PDB file of C-alpha atoms in Angstrom:
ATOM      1  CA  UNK A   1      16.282  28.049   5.692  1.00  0.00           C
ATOM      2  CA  UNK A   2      18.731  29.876   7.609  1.00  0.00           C
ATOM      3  CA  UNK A   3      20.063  31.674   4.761  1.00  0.00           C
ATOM      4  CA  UNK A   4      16.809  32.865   3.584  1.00  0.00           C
ATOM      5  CA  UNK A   5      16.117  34.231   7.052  1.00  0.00           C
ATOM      6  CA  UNK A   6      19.426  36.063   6.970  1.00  0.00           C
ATOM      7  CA  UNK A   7      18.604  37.058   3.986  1.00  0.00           C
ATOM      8  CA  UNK A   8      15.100  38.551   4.782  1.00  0.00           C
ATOM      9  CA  UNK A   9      16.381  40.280   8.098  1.00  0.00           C
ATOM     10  CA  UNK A  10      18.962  42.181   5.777  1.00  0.00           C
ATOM     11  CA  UNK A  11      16.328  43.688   3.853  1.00  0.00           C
ATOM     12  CA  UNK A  12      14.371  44.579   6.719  1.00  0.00           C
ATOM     13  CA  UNK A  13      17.092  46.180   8.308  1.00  0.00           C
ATOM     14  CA  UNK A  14      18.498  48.129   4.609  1.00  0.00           C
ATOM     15  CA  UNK A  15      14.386  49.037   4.149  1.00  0.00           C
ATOM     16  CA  UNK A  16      14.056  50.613   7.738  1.00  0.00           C
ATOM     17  CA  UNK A  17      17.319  52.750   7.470  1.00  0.00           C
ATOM     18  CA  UNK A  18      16.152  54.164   3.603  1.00  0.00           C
ATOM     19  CA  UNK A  19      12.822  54.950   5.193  1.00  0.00           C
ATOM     20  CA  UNK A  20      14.147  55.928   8.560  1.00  0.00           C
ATOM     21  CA  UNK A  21      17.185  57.800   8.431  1.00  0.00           C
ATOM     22  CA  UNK A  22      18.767  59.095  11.551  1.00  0.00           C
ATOM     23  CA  UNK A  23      21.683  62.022  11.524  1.00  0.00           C
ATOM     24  CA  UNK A  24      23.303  63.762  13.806  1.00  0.00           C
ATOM     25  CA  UNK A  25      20.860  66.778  13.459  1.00  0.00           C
ATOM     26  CA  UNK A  26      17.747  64.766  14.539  1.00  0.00           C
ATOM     27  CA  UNK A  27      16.126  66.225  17.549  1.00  0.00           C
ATOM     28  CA  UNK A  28      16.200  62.242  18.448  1.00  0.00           C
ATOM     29  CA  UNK A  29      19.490  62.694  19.587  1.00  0.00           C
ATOM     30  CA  UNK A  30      19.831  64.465  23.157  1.00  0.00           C
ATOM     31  CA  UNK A  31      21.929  64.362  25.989  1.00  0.00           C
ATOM     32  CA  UNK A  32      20.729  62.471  29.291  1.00  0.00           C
ATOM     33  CA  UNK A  33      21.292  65.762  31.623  1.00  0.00           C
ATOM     34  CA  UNK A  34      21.990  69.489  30.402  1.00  0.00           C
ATOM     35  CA  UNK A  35      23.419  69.765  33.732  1.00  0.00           C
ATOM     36  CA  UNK A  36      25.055  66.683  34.817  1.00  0.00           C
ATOM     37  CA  UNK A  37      28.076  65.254  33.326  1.00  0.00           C
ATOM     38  CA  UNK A  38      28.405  61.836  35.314  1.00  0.00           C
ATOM     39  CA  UNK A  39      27.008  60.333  38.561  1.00  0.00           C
ATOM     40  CA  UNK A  40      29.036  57.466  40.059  1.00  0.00           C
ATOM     41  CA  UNK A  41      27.348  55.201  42.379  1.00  0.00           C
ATOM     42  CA  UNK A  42      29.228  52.458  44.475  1.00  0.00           C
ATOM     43  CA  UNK A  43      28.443  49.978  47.251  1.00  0.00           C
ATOM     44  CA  UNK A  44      29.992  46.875  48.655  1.00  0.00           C
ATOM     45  CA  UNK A  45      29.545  44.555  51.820  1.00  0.00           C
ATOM     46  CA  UNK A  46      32.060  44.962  53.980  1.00  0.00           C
ATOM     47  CA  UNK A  47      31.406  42.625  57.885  1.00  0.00           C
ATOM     48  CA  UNK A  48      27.787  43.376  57.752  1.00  0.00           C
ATOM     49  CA  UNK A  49      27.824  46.617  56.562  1.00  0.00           C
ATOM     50  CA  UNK A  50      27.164  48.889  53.217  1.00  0.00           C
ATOM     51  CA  UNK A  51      30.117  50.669  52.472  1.00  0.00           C
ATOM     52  CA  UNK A  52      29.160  53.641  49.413  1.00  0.00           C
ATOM     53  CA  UNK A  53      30.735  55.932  47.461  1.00  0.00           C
ATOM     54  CA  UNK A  54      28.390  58.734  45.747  1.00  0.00           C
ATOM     55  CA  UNK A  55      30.070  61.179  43.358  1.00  0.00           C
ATOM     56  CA  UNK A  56      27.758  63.440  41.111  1.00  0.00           C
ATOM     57  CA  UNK A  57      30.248  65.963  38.190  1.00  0.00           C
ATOM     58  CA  UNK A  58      28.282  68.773  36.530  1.00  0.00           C
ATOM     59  CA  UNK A  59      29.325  70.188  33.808  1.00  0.00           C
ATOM     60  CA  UNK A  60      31.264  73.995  33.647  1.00  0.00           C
ATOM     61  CA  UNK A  61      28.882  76.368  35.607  1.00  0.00           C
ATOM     62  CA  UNK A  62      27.357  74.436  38.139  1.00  0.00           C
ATOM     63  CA  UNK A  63      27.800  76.263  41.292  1.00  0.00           C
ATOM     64  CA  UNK A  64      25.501  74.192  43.616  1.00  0.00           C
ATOM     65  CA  UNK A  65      24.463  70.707  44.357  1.00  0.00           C
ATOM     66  CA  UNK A  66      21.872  70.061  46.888  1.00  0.00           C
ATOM     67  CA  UNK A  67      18.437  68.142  48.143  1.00  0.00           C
ATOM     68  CA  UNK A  68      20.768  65.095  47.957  1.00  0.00           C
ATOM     69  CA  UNK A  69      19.410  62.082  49.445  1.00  0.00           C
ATOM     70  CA  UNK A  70      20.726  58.608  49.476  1.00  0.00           C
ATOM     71  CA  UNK A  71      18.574  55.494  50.241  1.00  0.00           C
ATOM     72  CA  UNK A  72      19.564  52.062  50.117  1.00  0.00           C
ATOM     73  CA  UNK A  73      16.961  49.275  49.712  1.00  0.00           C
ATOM     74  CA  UNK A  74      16.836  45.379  49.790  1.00  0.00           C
ATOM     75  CA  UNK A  75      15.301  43.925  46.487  1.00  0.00           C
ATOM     76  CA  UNK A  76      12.834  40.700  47.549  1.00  0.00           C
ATOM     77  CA  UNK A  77      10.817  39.143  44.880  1.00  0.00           C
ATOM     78  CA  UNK A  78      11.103  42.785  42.543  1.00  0.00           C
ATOM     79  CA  UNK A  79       9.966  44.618  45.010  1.00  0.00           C
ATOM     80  CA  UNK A  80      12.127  46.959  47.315  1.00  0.00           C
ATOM     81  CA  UNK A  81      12.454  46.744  51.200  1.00  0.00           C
ATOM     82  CA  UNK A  82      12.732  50.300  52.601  1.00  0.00           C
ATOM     83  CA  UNK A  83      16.421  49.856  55.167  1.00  0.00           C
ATOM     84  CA  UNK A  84      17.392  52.058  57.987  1.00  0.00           C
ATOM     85  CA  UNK A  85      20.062  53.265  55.239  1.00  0.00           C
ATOM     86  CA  UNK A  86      19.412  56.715  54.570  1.00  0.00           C
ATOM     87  CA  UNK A  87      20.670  60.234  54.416  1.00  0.00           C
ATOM     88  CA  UNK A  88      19.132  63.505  53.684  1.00  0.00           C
ATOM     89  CA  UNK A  89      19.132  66.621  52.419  1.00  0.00           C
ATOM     90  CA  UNK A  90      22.873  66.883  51.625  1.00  0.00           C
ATOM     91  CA  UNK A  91      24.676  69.525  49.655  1.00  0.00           C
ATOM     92  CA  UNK A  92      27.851  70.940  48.469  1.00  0.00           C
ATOM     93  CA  UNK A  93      28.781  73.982  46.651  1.00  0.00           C
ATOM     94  CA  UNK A  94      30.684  73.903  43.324  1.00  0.00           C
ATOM     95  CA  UNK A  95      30.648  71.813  40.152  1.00  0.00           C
ATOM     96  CA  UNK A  96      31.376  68.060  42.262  1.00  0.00           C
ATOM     97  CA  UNK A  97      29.611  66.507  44.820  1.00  0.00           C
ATOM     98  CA  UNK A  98      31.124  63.735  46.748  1.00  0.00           C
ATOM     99  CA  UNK A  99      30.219  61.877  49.475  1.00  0.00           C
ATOM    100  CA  UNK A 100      30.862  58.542  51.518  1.00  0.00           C
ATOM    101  CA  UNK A 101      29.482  56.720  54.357  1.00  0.00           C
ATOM    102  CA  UNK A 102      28.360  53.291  55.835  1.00  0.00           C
ATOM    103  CA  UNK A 103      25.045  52.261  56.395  1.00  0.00           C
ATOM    104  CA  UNK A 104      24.420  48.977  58.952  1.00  0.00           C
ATOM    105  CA  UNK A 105      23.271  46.085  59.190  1.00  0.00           C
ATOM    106  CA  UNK A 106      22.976  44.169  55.942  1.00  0.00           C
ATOM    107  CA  UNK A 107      22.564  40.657  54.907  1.00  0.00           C
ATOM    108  CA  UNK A 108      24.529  38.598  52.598  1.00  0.00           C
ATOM    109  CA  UNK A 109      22.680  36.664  49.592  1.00  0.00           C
ATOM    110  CA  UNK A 110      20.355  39.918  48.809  1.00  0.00           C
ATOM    111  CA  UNK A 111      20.312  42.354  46.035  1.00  0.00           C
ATOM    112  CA  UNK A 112      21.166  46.027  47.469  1.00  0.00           C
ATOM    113  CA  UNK A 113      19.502  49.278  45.765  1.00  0.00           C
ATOM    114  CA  UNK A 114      21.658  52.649  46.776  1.00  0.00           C
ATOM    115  CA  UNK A 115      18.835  55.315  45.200  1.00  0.00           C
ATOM    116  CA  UNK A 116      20.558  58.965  44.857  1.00  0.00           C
ATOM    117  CA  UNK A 117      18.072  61.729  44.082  1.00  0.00           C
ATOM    118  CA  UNK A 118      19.917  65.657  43.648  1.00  0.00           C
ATOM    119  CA  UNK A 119      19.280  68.939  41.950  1.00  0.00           C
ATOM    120  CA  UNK A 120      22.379  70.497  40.317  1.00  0.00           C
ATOM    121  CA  UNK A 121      22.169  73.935  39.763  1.00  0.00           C
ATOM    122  CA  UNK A 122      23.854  75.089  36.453  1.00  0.00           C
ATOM    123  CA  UNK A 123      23.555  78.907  34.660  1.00  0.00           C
ATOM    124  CA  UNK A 124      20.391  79.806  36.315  1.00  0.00           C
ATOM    125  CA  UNK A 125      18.539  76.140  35.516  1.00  0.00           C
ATOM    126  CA  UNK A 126      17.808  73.475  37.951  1.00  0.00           C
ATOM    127  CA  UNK A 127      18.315  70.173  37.034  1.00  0.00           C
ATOM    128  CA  UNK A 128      16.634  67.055  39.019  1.00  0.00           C
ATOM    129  CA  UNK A 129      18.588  63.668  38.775  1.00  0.00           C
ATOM    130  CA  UNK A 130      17.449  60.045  40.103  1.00  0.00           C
ATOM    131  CA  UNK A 131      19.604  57.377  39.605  1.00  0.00           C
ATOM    132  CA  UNK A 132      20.626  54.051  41.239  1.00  0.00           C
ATOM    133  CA  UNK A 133      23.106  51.221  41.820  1.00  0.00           C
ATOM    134  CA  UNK A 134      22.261  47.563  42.205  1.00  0.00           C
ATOM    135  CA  UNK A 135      24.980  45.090  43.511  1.00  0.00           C
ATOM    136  CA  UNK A 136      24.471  41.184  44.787  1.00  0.00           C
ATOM    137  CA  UNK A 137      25.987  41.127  48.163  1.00  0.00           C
TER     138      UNK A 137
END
């Protein structure tokens, strides 16, 4: 029975490529950001504190990233505590944007959210990024 399964999966799968081929030149295929190379997002517990690390790399011709806000929140049952952890409205000029701090007051035995939200200016074009980093402290 096994076999025949296999066997039926594999011409599923050679069916669905004939019919649906993808290349390289499919307008499928697009970058995540025009703008935005990489975002790194870090966080660890450290005696009762969030220690982060936020780094955000454009690509050549970014000459600005700003509106940079960092929030961290506590996950309970799916749903996301709002902490005193934030920090607004930061910027830096150039094509990197780095940035680290502590935020107090955490618990052990949660899941930790560090949301960073930025615009990254690049050859006249704004870009918006959200992103986030979850870690079990």
């Amino acid at each position: 029975m096994k076999k025949i399964l296999s066997l039926v999966v594999c011409f599923i799968m050679l069916f669905t490529t004939l019919v649906f081929p993808i290349s390289a030149n499919d307008s499928m295929i697009t970058p995540y950001w025009s703008n935005t190379r990489q975002v790194w997002i870090a966080h660890e517990y450290v005696n009762g504190k969030s220690n982060y690390q936020v780094d955000i790399y454009g690509y050549s011709g970014t000459t600005l990233i700003d509106n940079v806000d960092l929030k961290l929140y506590r996950i309970v049952d799916d749903d996301l505590m709002v902490l005193e952890g934030w920090v607004f409205d930061l910027s830096q000029t150039g094509q990197t944007f780095e940035y680290s701090g502590t935020f107090n007051n955490v618990l052990t035995g949660y899941v930790y959210r560090l949301i960073v939200t930025a615009d990254v200016h690049r050859n006249g074009t704004v870009e918006s990024i959200d992103c986030y980093g979850d870690v079990q402290y």
